[in-house]
Every structure is written in C-alpha cells, then in structure tokens.
Coordinates of C-alpha atoms and ligand atoms in Angstrom, one line a residue:
M22 CA -107.7 -72.5 -58.7
N23 CA -109.9 -69.7 -57.5
I24 CA -111.5 -68.2 -60.6
S25 CA -112.8 -65.1 -58.8
T26 CA -109.4 -63.8 -58.0
L27 CA -107.4 -65.0 -61.0
T28 CA -105.6 -62.4 -63.2
I29 CA -104.3 -62.8 -66.7
G30 CA -100.7 -63.1 -65.4
Q31 CA -101.7 -65.9 -63.0
I32 CA -103.6 -67.7 -65.8
R33 CA -100.4 -67.7 -68.0
K34 CA -98.4 -69.0 -65.1
G35 CA -100.9 -71.6 -64.1
L36 CA -101.2 -72.9 -67.7
R37 CA -97.4 -73.0 -68.1
E38 CA -96.8 -74.8 -64.9
K39 CA -99.8 -77.1 -65.6
S40 CA -101.5 -76.2 -62.4
F41 CA -104.7 -76.3 -64.5
S42 CA -105.7 -76.7 -68.1
A43 CA -107.5 -74.0 -70.1
S44 CA -110.5 -76.4 -70.4
E45 CA -110.6 -76.9 -66.6
L46 CA -110.4 -73.1 -66.1
V47 CA -113.2 -72.4 -68.6
Q48 CA -115.5 -75.2 -67.2
E49 CA -115.0 -73.7 -63.7
A50 CA -115.9 -70.2 -65.0
L51 CA -119.0 -71.5 -66.7
R52 CA -120.1 -73.5 -63.7
F53 CA -119.6 -70.5 -61.4
A54 CA -121.4 -68.1 -63.9
A55 CA -124.4 -70.4 -64.1
A56 CA -124.6 -70.6 -60.3
E57 CA -124.2 -66.8 -59.7
N58 CA -126.6 -65.8 -62.4
S59 CA -129.7 -66.5 -60.4
K60 CA -128.5 -63.7 -58.0
T61 CA -127.3 -61.0 -60.4
N62 CA -128.9 -61.7 -63.9
A63 CA -125.6 -60.5 -65.3
Y64 CA -125.5 -62.9 -68.2
L65 CA -128.1 -63.1 -70.9
L66 CA -126.5 -66.2 -72.4
L67 CA -123.7 -68.7 -71.6
S68 CA -121.8 -69.9 -74.6
E69 CA -120.6 -73.3 -73.3
E70 CA -119.7 -74.7 -76.7
R71 CA -117.8 -71.8 -78.0
A72 CA -115.8 -71.4 -74.8
A73 CA -115.0 -75.1 -74.6
A74 CA -113.7 -75.0 -78.2
A75 CA -111.5 -72.1 -77.6
A76 CA -110.1 -73.7 -74.4
A77 CA -109.5 -77.0 -76.2
E78 CA -107.6 -75.1 -78.9
T79 CA -105.4 -73.5 -76.2
D80 CA -104.7 -76.8 -74.6
R81 CA -103.9 -78.4 -78.0
R82 CA -101.4 -75.6 -78.7
L83 CA -99.8 -75.8 -75.3
A84 CA -99.4 -79.6 -75.7
A85 CA -97.8 -79.1 -79.1
G86 CA -95.4 -76.5 -77.7
D87 CA -97.0 -73.6 -79.8
D88 CA -97.6 -70.1 -78.5
P89 CA -101.2 -70.1 -77.3
G90 CA -101.5 -66.3 -77.4
P91 CA -101.4 -63.6 -74.8
L92 CA -105.0 -64.2 -73.6
A93 CA -104.8 -68.0 -73.7
G94 CA -107.6 -69.5 -71.7
V95 CA -108.9 -66.2 -70.3
P96 CA -112.6 -66.3 -69.6
L97 CA -114.2 -63.3 -71.3
A98 CA -117.7 -61.9 -71.3
V99 CA -119.0 -59.7 -74.0
K100 CA -121.6 -57.0 -73.7
D101 CA -124.7 -57.9 -75.6
V102 CA -124.5 -54.8 -77.9
I103 CA -121.4 -56.3 -79.5
V104 CA -122.1 -58.9 -82.2
T105 CA -120.9 -62.5 -82.0
R106 CA -121.2 -64.9 -84.9
N107 CA -123.9 -67.5 -84.3
L108 CA -124.5 -66.3 -80.8
R109 CA -127.7 -64.5 -80.1
T110 CA -127.1 -60.7 -79.6
T111 CA -130.1 -58.9 -78.2
C112 CA -128.8 -55.4 -77.3
G113 CA -131.0 -55.8 -74.2
S114 CA -134.0 -55.3 -76.4
K115 CA -137.1 -57.3 -77.1
L116 CA -136.8 -56.2 -80.7
L117 CA -133.7 -58.4 -81.2
E118 CA -134.7 -61.3 -79.1
N119 CA -134.1 -63.7 -82.1
F120 CA -131.2 -62.0 -83.7
I121 CA -128.3 -64.3 -84.6
P122 CA -125.4 -62.2 -86.1
P123 CA -123.6 -63.7 -89.1
Y124 CA -120.2 -62.2 -88.1
D125 CA -118.0 -61.3 -85.2
A126 CA -117.1 -57.7 -84.1
T127 CA -113.5 -57.0 -84.8
A128 CA -112.7 -56.6 -81.1
V129 CA -114.2 -60.1 -80.4
E130 CA -112.4 -61.7 -83.3
R131 CA -109.0 -60.2 -82.2
L132 CA -109.5 -61.3 -78.6
E133 CA -110.4 -64.8 -79.6
R134 CA -107.4 -64.9 -81.9
A135 CA -105.3 -64.0 -78.9
G136 CA -106.6 -67.1 -77.1
A137 CA -109.6 -65.7 -75.0
A138 CA -112.6 -67.9 -74.4
I139 CA -116.0 -66.2 -74.7
I140 CA -118.1 -67.6 -71.9
G141 CA -121.2 -65.5 -72.4
K142 CA -123.1 -62.3 -73.3
A143 CA -123.5 -59.7 -70.7
N144 CA -126.8 -58.0 -69.9
C145 CA -127.1 -54.3 -70.5
D146 CA -129.5 -51.4 -70.9
E147 CA -131.5 -51.5 -74.1
F148 CA -129.3 -50.4 -76.9
A149 CA -126.9 -49.1 -74.2
M150 CA -129.2 -46.4 -73.1
G151 CA -129.2 -46.0 -69.4
S152 CA -127.1 -45.6 -66.2
S153 CA -128.5 -48.4 -64.0
N154 CA -129.1 -51.5 -66.2
E155 CA -132.8 -51.2 -65.4
N156 CA -133.7 -50.6 -69.0
S157 CA -132.9 -54.1 -70.1
A158 CA -135.9 -56.0 -71.6
Y159 CA -134.5 -59.1 -69.8
G160 CA -134.6 -57.7 -66.3
P161 CA -132.2 -55.6 -64.3
V162 CA -128.7 -56.7 -63.2
R163 CA -128.0 -56.6 -59.5
N164 CA -124.7 -55.3 -58.1
P165 CA -122.7 -58.2 -56.7
V166 CA -121.4 -55.9 -54.0
D167 CA -124.9 -55.3 -52.7
L168 CA -127.8 -57.1 -54.4
D169 CA -130.3 -54.4 -53.6
R170 CA -128.3 -51.9 -55.6
V171 CA -127.8 -51.3 -59.3
P172 CA -124.5 -52.2 -61.0
G173 CA -124.6 -49.0 -63.0
G174 CA -125.1 -48.9 -66.7
S175 CA -125.3 -49.3 -69.5
S176 CA -122.6 -52.0 -69.3
G177 CA -123.9 -53.2 -65.9
G178 CA -123.6 -56.9 -66.7
S179 CA -120.0 -56.5 -68.0
A180 CA -119.0 -54.8 -64.7
A181 CA -120.9 -57.3 -62.5
V182 CA -119.4 -60.4 -64.1
V183 CA -115.9 -59.2 -63.4
A184 CA -116.8 -58.0 -59.9
Q185 CA -118.5 -61.3 -59.0
G186 CA -115.5 -63.2 -60.5
T187 CA -117.2 -65.3 -63.1
A188 CA -115.3 -63.7 -65.9
V189 CA -111.7 -62.5 -65.6
V190 CA -112.2 -59.7 -68.1
S191 CA -115.2 -58.4 -70.2
L192 CA -116.0 -56.0 -72.9
G193 CA -118.4 -53.0 -72.6
S194 CA -119.3 -50.0 -74.6
D195 CA -119.2 -46.4 -73.6
T196 CA -121.0 -43.5 -75.2
G197 CA -121.5 -41.3 -72.2
G198 CA -120.0 -43.2 -69.3
S199 CA -121.3 -46.7 -69.7
I200 CA -118.0 -48.4 -69.0
R201 CA -116.6 -46.1 -66.3
Q202 CA -119.7 -45.5 -64.2
P203 CA -120.6 -49.3 -63.8
A204 CA -116.9 -50.0 -63.2
S205 CA -117.0 -47.5 -60.3
F206 CA -120.2 -48.9 -58.9
C207 CA -118.9 -52.5 -58.9
G208 CA -115.3 -51.8 -57.8
V209 CA -113.5 -52.9 -60.9
V210 CA -111.3 -51.2 -63.6
G211 CA -113.1 -49.9 -66.7
V212 CA -111.4 -48.3 -69.7
T213 CA -112.8 -46.0 -72.4
P214 CA -109.9 -45.7 -75.0
T215 CA -109.4 -42.8 -77.4
Y216 CA -112.2 -42.6 -80.0
G217 CA -110.9 -44.6 -83.0
R218 CA -108.5 -46.7 -80.9
V219 CA -110.6 -49.8 -81.0
S220 CA -112.7 -50.6 -84.1
R221 CA -116.4 -50.2 -83.8
Y222 CA -117.1 -52.8 -86.4
G223 CA -119.7 -55.1 -84.9
L224 CA -120.7 -52.7 -82.1
V225 CA -124.4 -52.0 -82.6
A226 CA -124.5 -48.3 -83.1
F227 CA -126.2 -46.0 -80.5
A228 CA -124.5 -42.7 -81.2
S229 CA -121.7 -43.4 -83.7
S230 CA -119.6 -40.3 -83.0
L231 CA -119.5 -41.1 -79.3
D232 CA -119.5 -45.0 -79.2
H233 CA -116.4 -46.8 -77.9
I234 CA -115.6 -50.4 -77.0
G235 CA -113.4 -50.9 -73.9
P236 CA -112.4 -53.5 -71.4
F237 CA -113.3 -54.2 -67.8
A238 CA -110.8 -56.0 -65.5
R239 CA -110.0 -56.6 -61.9
N240 CA -106.7 -54.7 -62.2
V241 CA -105.2 -52.0 -64.5
E242 CA -102.6 -54.3 -66.0
D243 CA -105.2 -56.8 -67.2
A244 CA -107.2 -54.0 -68.8
A245 CA -104.0 -52.8 -70.5
V246 CA -103.3 -56.3 -71.9
V247 CA -106.9 -56.7 -73.3
L248 CA -106.9 -53.2 -74.8
R249 CA -103.6 -53.8 -76.6
E250 CA -104.9 -57.0 -78.2
M251 CA -108.0 -55.4 -79.7
A252 CA -106.7 -51.9 -80.5
G253 CA -105.5 -50.8 -83.9
R254 CA -106.6 -50.0 -87.4
D255 CA -109.4 -52.0 -88.9
P256 CA -110.4 -51.6 -92.6
H257 CA -114.0 -52.3 -91.6
D258 CA -114.2 -49.1 -89.5
A259 CA -113.2 -45.9 -91.4
T260 CA -113.0 -44.0 -88.1
S261 CA -110.4 -46.5 -86.6
A262 CA -107.0 -44.9 -86.2
H263 CA -103.9 -45.8 -88.1
A264 CA -101.7 -45.0 -85.1
P265 CA -99.4 -47.8 -83.9
V266 CA -100.5 -49.6 -80.7
P267 CA -98.0 -49.2 -77.9
D268 CA -97.2 -51.7 -75.1
Y269 CA -99.7 -50.6 -72.5
Q270 CA -98.6 -53.2 -70.1
A271 CA -95.0 -51.8 -70.0
A272 CA -96.5 -48.4 -69.2
C273 CA -98.0 -49.8 -66.0
Q274 CA -94.5 -50.3 -64.6
Q275 CA -93.3 -46.7 -64.9
S276 CA -92.9 -44.3 -62.0
V277 CA -95.3 -41.3 -61.9
S278 CA -93.0 -39.1 -59.9
G279 CA -92.9 -35.6 -61.4
M280 CA -96.1 -36.0 -63.4
T281 CA -98.4 -32.9 -63.2
I282 CA -102.0 -33.8 -62.4
G283 CA -104.9 -31.4 -62.9
V284 CA -108.0 -31.5 -60.7
P285 CA -110.8 -29.7 -62.5
R286 CA -112.8 -27.6 -60.0
E287 CA -116.1 -28.0 -61.9
Y288 CA -116.0 -31.7 -61.2
F289 CA -116.7 -31.3 -57.5
D290 CA -120.0 -29.5 -57.8
G291 CA -122.9 -31.7 -56.7
L292 CA -120.6 -34.4 -55.4
N293 CA -121.9 -36.6 -52.6
S294 CA -119.6 -36.0 -49.6
E295 CA -118.7 -39.7 -49.0
T296 CA -117.6 -40.0 -52.6
G297 CA -115.8 -36.7 -52.3
D298 CA -113.8 -37.8 -49.2
Q299 CA -112.6 -40.9 -51.0
I300 CA -111.5 -38.9 -54.1
Q301 CA -109.6 -36.5 -51.9
K302 CA -107.8 -39.4 -50.3
G303 CA -107.0 -40.7 -53.8
I304 CA -105.5 -37.4 -54.8
Q305 CA -103.3 -37.4 -51.7
L306 CA -102.1 -40.9 -52.7
L307 CA -100.9 -39.5 -56.0
Q308 CA -99.2 -36.6 -54.3
A309 CA -97.4 -39.1 -52.1
Q310 CA -96.2 -40.8 -55.3
G311 CA -94.4 -37.5 -56.3
C312 CA -97.1 -36.1 -58.5
N313 CA -97.7 -32.3 -58.6
I314 CA -101.3 -31.6 -58.1
V315 CA -102.8 -28.4 -59.6
E316 CA -106.3 -27.0 -59.8
V317 CA -107.5 -26.5 -63.4
S318 CA -110.8 -25.2 -64.9
L319 CA -112.8 -26.8 -67.6
P320 CA -115.3 -24.0 -67.9
H321 CA -117.8 -25.5 -70.4
T322 CA -118.5 -28.6 -68.2
P323 CA -122.0 -27.3 -67.0
Y324 CA -123.2 -27.6 -70.6
A325 CA -122.1 -31.2 -71.1
I326 CA -125.3 -33.0 -70.2
A327 CA -127.5 -30.9 -72.4
C328 CA -125.0 -31.1 -75.3
Y329 CA -124.7 -34.9 -74.9
Y330 CA -128.4 -35.5 -74.8
I331 CA -128.9 -33.6 -78.0
I332 CA -126.1 -35.3 -79.9
C333 CA -126.7 -38.8 -78.7
T334 CA -130.5 -38.7 -79.2
A335 CA -130.0 -37.2 -82.7
E336 CA -127.6 -40.0 -83.7
A337 CA -129.7 -42.6 -82.0
S338 CA -132.9 -41.6 -83.8
S339 CA -131.1 -42.1 -87.1
N340 CA -129.2 -45.3 -86.1
L341 CA -132.3 -47.0 -84.6
A342 CA -134.4 -46.3 -87.8
R343 CA -133.1 -49.6 -89.2
Y344 CA -135.2 -51.7 -86.7
D345 CA -138.3 -51.7 -88.8
G346 CA -139.5 -55.2 -88.8
V347 CA -138.1 -55.8 -92.2
R348 CA -134.4 -56.4 -91.2
Y349 CA -132.9 -58.0 -88.1
T350 CA -135.9 -57.9 -85.9
T351 CA -139.0 -59.7 -84.7
R352 CA -141.9 -58.5 -86.8
A353 CA -145.2 -57.5 -85.2
A354 CA -148.2 -59.5 -86.5
G355 CA -151.5 -58.3 -87.7
A356 CA -150.5 -55.2 -89.7
R357 CA -152.6 -54.4 -92.9
S358 CA -150.0 -52.0 -94.4
I359 CA -146.2 -51.6 -94.3
G360 CA -146.6 -48.4 -92.4
E361 CA -148.7 -50.1 -89.8
M362 CA -146.2 -52.9 -89.6
Y363 CA -143.3 -50.4 -88.9
N364 CA -145.4 -48.8 -86.2
L365 CA -146.5 -52.0 -84.5
T366 CA -143.1 -53.5 -84.6
R367 CA -141.4 -50.4 -83.2
G368 CA -144.2 -49.7 -80.8
E369 CA -144.1 -53.2 -79.3
G370 CA -140.4 -53.7 -79.6
F371 CA -138.7 -50.6 -78.1
G372 CA -138.8 -49.9 -74.4
A373 CA -139.7 -46.5 -72.9
E374 CA -136.1 -45.1 -72.8
C375 CA -135.4 -45.9 -76.5
K376 CA -138.7 -44.3 -77.5
R377 CA -138.0 -41.2 -75.5
R378 CA -134.6 -40.9 -77.2
I379 CA -135.9 -41.5 -80.7
M380 CA -138.5 -38.8 -80.2
L381 CA -136.1 -36.3 -78.7
G382 CA -133.6 -37.0 -81.5
T383 CA -136.1 -36.7 -84.2
Y384 CA -137.2 -33.4 -82.7
V385 CA -133.7 -31.9 -82.5
L386 CA -132.9 -32.8 -86.1
S387 CA -136.2 -31.6 -87.5
A388 CA -136.4 -28.6 -89.9
G389 CA -136.5 -25.4 -88.0
Y390 CA -134.9 -26.9 -84.8
Y391 CA -131.7 -28.2 -86.3
D392 CA -129.8 -25.0 -86.0
A393 CA -131.2 -24.2 -82.5
Y394 CA -130.3 -27.6 -81.0
Y395 CA -128.2 -29.9 -83.1
L396 CA -125.8 -27.4 -84.6
K397 CA -125.5 -25.5 -81.3
A398 CA -124.7 -28.7 -79.5
Q399 CA -122.0 -29.5 -82.0
R400 CA -120.4 -26.1 -81.3
V401 CA -120.6 -26.7 -77.5
R402 CA -119.0 -30.1 -78.1
A403 CA -116.0 -28.3 -79.8
L404 CA -115.7 -25.9 -76.8
I405 CA -115.7 -28.9 -74.3
A406 CA -112.9 -30.5 -76.4
R407 CA -111.0 -27.3 -76.4
D408 CA -111.3 -27.0 -72.6
F409 CA -109.4 -30.3 -72.3
Q410 CA -106.9 -29.3 -75.0
R411 CA -106.0 -26.2 -73.0
A412 CA -105.8 -28.1 -69.7
F413 CA -103.4 -30.6 -71.3
E414 CA -101.1 -27.7 -72.2
T415 CA -100.1 -27.5 -68.5
V416 CA -101.0 -31.0 -67.1
D417 CA -100.1 -34.6 -68.0
A418 CA -103.4 -36.0 -66.8
L419 CA -106.7 -35.1 -65.1
V420 CA -108.2 -36.8 -62.1
T421 CA -111.9 -36.5 -61.2
P422 CA -114.7 -38.5 -59.6
V423 CA -116.5 -40.9 -61.9
S424 CA -120.0 -40.5 -60.5
P425 CA -121.4 -38.0 -58.1
F426 CA -122.7 -40.9 -55.9
P427 CA -122.0 -44.6 -55.3
A428 CA -124.3 -47.4 -56.5
F429 CA -128.0 -46.5 -55.7
K430 CA -130.9 -48.8 -54.9
L431 CA -132.9 -50.5 -57.6
G432 CA -135.8 -48.4 -58.6
E433 CA -134.5 -45.3 -56.8
K434 CA -134.0 -43.1 -59.9
L435 CA -136.5 -44.7 -62.3
A436 CA -139.2 -42.1 -61.9
D437 CA -137.1 -39.2 -62.9
P438 CA -135.1 -39.5 -66.1
M439 CA -133.3 -36.2 -65.4
E440 CA -132.0 -37.5 -62.1
M441 CA -130.7 -40.6 -63.9
Y442 CA -129.0 -38.6 -66.6
L443 CA -127.1 -36.7 -63.9
S444 CA -125.2 -39.9 -63.0
D445 CA -123.1 -39.3 -66.1
I446 CA -122.2 -35.7 -65.4
Y447 CA -118.5 -36.4 -64.9
T448 CA -118.1 -39.0 -67.6
I449 CA -119.9 -37.6 -70.6
T450 CA -117.2 -34.9 -71.3
G451 CA -114.5 -37.6 -72.0
D452 CA -116.7 -39.1 -74.7
L453 CA -117.6 -35.7 -76.2
A454 CA -113.9 -34.9 -76.4
G455 CA -112.9 -38.4 -77.6
I456 CA -110.0 -38.7 -75.1
P457 CA -108.9 -41.8 -73.2
C458 CA -110.4 -42.1 -69.8
M459 CA -110.8 -44.8 -67.2
S460 CA -112.2 -45.6 -63.8
V461 CA -109.9 -47.1 -61.2
P462 CA -111.1 -48.4 -57.8
C463 CA -110.5 -45.8 -55.1
G464 CA -111.7 -47.6 -51.9
T465 CA -115.2 -47.6 -50.5
T466 CA -117.6 -45.3 -48.7
P467 CA -118.0 -46.0 -44.9
G468 CA -121.0 -48.1 -45.9
G469 CA -118.8 -50.3 -48.0
L470 CA -119.8 -49.2 -51.5
P471 CA -117.1 -48.9 -54.1
V472 CA -115.9 -45.5 -55.3
G473 CA -114.0 -45.0 -58.6
V474 CA -111.6 -42.3 -59.5
Q475 CA -111.4 -41.2 -63.2
I476 CA -108.2 -40.6 -65.0
L477 CA -108.2 -38.7 -68.3
T478 CA -105.3 -38.0 -70.7
R479 CA -104.6 -36.5 -74.2
H480 CA -105.8 -38.3 -77.3
F481 CA -103.9 -41.6 -77.7
D482 CA -102.0 -41.1 -74.4
E483 CA -103.3 -44.4 -73.1
P484 CA -99.7 -45.2 -71.9
G485 CA -99.9 -42.1 -69.6
M486 CA -103.3 -43.1 -68.4
F487 CA -102.2 -46.7 -67.6
R488 CA -99.0 -45.5 -66.0
L489 CA -100.9 -43.2 -63.5
A490 CA -103.7 -45.7 -63.0
S491 CA -101.3 -48.5 -62.2
A492 CA -99.3 -46.5 -59.8
F493 CA -102.5 -45.3 -58.1
E494 CA -103.7 -48.9 -57.7
R495 CA -100.4 -50.0 -56.2
A496 CA -100.2 -47.1 -53.8
G497 CA -103.8 -47.6 -52.6
G498 CA -103.5 -51.4 -52.3
F499 CA -106.5 -51.7 -54.6
Q500 CA -104.8 -54.4 -56.7
V501 CA -106.1 -57.9 -56.8
Ligands
LIG627 N1 -126.0 -43.3 -69.3 C1 -125.7 -42.6 -70.6 C2 -126.9 -42.7 -71.5 O1 -127.9 -43.2 -71.0 C3 -124.5 -43.2 -71.3 C4 -124.8 -44.5 -72.0 C5 -123.6 -45.1 -72.7 O2 -122.5 -44.6 -72.4 N2 -123.9 -46.0 -73.5 O3 -126.9 -42.4 -72.6

C-alpha cells in the first residue's frame, strides 16, 4: 500500500479484497504524518487514539459483513478552526492553546459516521486570516512541493497534508479563498461549496456570512464523495440549506461536450505570465472536449478586495469579541480589573493580523462610518453577485485563474499586507456571491510550481462544477 497515492476508490477496493485492513492503513498514515511533519509543520496534532478507534470499528464491521460506510478507513485531516470533541482546537492562535471543544462540528460528525478516520488537526493561519499560513502562532507550514515556499492560506496545512500524501482527504475553510488558493499552490483539488450547502456548526466563526467548510482531495471524484457525505440541512445551522444533496460522484462521469464556458476578461489583469500560459492551455483543453468558450465581463470585480476587507473585518471584529479571557481562552495573569484582564488577554493572545482586522472592523462599523463603509460594501457585494447572475444567463460555468501567481517564498510578502491581500483577487468574488467554486490542478509553471484553474457555477450547481472539473482533470492527465 502506498498511502501517498491512494484514492477513496482504491481504499474501498483494498479493504474489500483484504489487501490491507483499515487499522493498517491508518497506522501507516499516522507513521508517515509524524515523519513528514518535521519538514512541513502541517499538523498541529496527531489523533492516534481517535483514528485507531475509527479504523478498528471499520475492521469490525467488515468482519461482521456490515456496510462500513462510503468513507471507511479513509485517513482525514481537519483544519484547526473546525472543532473536534476532546481534541485540542487552537485556530492557529495562542489564545486557544488549551481549548478542548466539548462537541464535534457537524461536518466532522458526518464524515466520521461515514467511516472516515481523523488522523490529525491541520495547521492554519490564526482564525483563518491570511493567504500564506505564516500567521499561525505555531509556526508556518512549508509547501511540500518546495519547502522554501508557502503552501498558501489560510488552510495551508489542509492542502499540504493531501499534497504530501499523509492524509487522503482533508477539510478546510474558505472565507475569501482559503481553500482554493492553497489547493492551487500545493497542486491538489479544493472545493468551496455553495454558501449553506455544508453546515457551519462547529466552524469557528471568522466572517459568518462568508465562511464555508469544504474538502481537499487528490482528485475531483474524491472531493465529490467527501462533499456529498457532509452536505445537507443541519438544524444546528439556520443558514444551512434544505435543498436535497445530489450524487456528485455521478456528475463526474458526464460528458461536457456542448457546455458553454465563460472566461471573465477582468480575471486576467495583473496575472503572472507563467500562470496565464497554463490557464490558457487549460481553456484549450476544455475547448478540445467540445465546450464553447466565450468571453464574459464581471464589471464589478475591481471592487471585490475593498468590499471583502470591509465586510470580513466588520464580521470578524464582532465574532472575535468572545475571546475575552472569561470564556474559551487562556487568561492573562496580573490584571487588577476586569477591563485590564480583557486588554491583557487580547493583547497577549491575538497575533498582529487578527489585531489589524479587529481594529479595521471596529472602525468600519463605528457610528458615522457605518454608512460610508459597511453599508456601501454590502451594496457592492450585491452588485458582484448580480454580475455572476447575469453571466450565468448565458454560460453554464466560468473558468478563471485561482491566484495571480504560484506559491511564493516564505517571508516574501510579509512586510506588505496589501500585497498579501492581492493573492485573493480572483477567489474573493465567489465567496461574496456565495456560489460554488473550486480549484483543479492545471499543470505546473516551467519551474515546476503547481497552477490551479478555478471553476465557478450557479448556486447549488455543484454537479455542473464537478462534471466540468472531472472532465478537465481527465483531459489534462492531472488525475492521480
Ligand atoms: N486570505 C483571505 C484573508 O486573509 C481569505 C481567508 C479565508 O478565506 N479564510 O482573509
């Protein structure tokens, strides 16, 4: 068994044919993860006992002739902003260094019920704020493709563990690109489903109207299988949709001939030429599969970054107010009043990026500035969503780059937050509109760095997105 190339389908087959047991598989994943972690720092914790118990249960069911579930034995890593019962969940923050959640996120619970074995918690930017994983209080993650480079962020650990092959699939979160951008930097598949498709119960809130949970995988079909298992209505999250969950895996087999694909012209401004060349090759691949390629315009795209950084900071400033030293967190010592205790706890506990966002968010929500910033940003958000709606009147899907550049060197963009924020220029719009979007591997630059292509479809048209992504992956030979 070679854990670093296994797919969910191969695991099913291997277990059925008794080539390996779930326990052997999970032990191998844990051994490999421990060995690789000194290089990448992608795991904050390995959950040996929990993974072993899940695998033993799968083996027991198999021996008894029971159905072990669609994800039986699959080694899964979970981003550390998603809570796991009795397993430390830090959100990449010093503030939560001792936080042991009393419950599981719905997504985690559903995947475990489907047979998955949680092997560990993946490193990430503090409270999911960042694009390089350099904002983690527990040190940066290194990109397994090139250890001098970042894996992207904020779900950098989740992308890295799938790329290095220590986990077969993982969970990340995406608020402004945090699944798709690291997926593109590490050369794996990353999916941001429609807002409301997957319950956010147990996802530690950053910007609630933009936060999504989604899967990372080595191929499109595996991502489709994982999404199906965790999607669907959850009474614990009022924003989770009632819509039935289709068979995403079946959509992966359909032909794309005759689909109309829009290429938005605004998404090629500021694009690095090596990335651009790969994306053009990707578009030609789709054309060769019988897709009609048309140019479209999403005219409000240039306002997306400003709009996002007003809305997400406003929501973050409110969501992060709960970390006050009274609940959840480590409490700073030495305070003489409760006010001082709040100040000391928050001052010592939050990293620089969180502080920057809390201050920006408090400012844009404050009396006198609310109309000028927050309200205006909400209006721009509606215009951005309308751009997509109009485009989808004439096209079935949109294809764009994921990031303007491939993985950059550690430290390269730390000095200038604006430069870092620009990494998300092509991914933020999908979150603002709440539509499904994903990153699919699209070859490498001449220097060998992965490039991802982004596919976006209408609300709840994950089947259309997987259909196109899967055909693209097959045509390009990007499949595992
Ligand atoms: N990089 C973006 C930010 O820093 C997106 C983060 C995310 O999607 N969680 O806010």
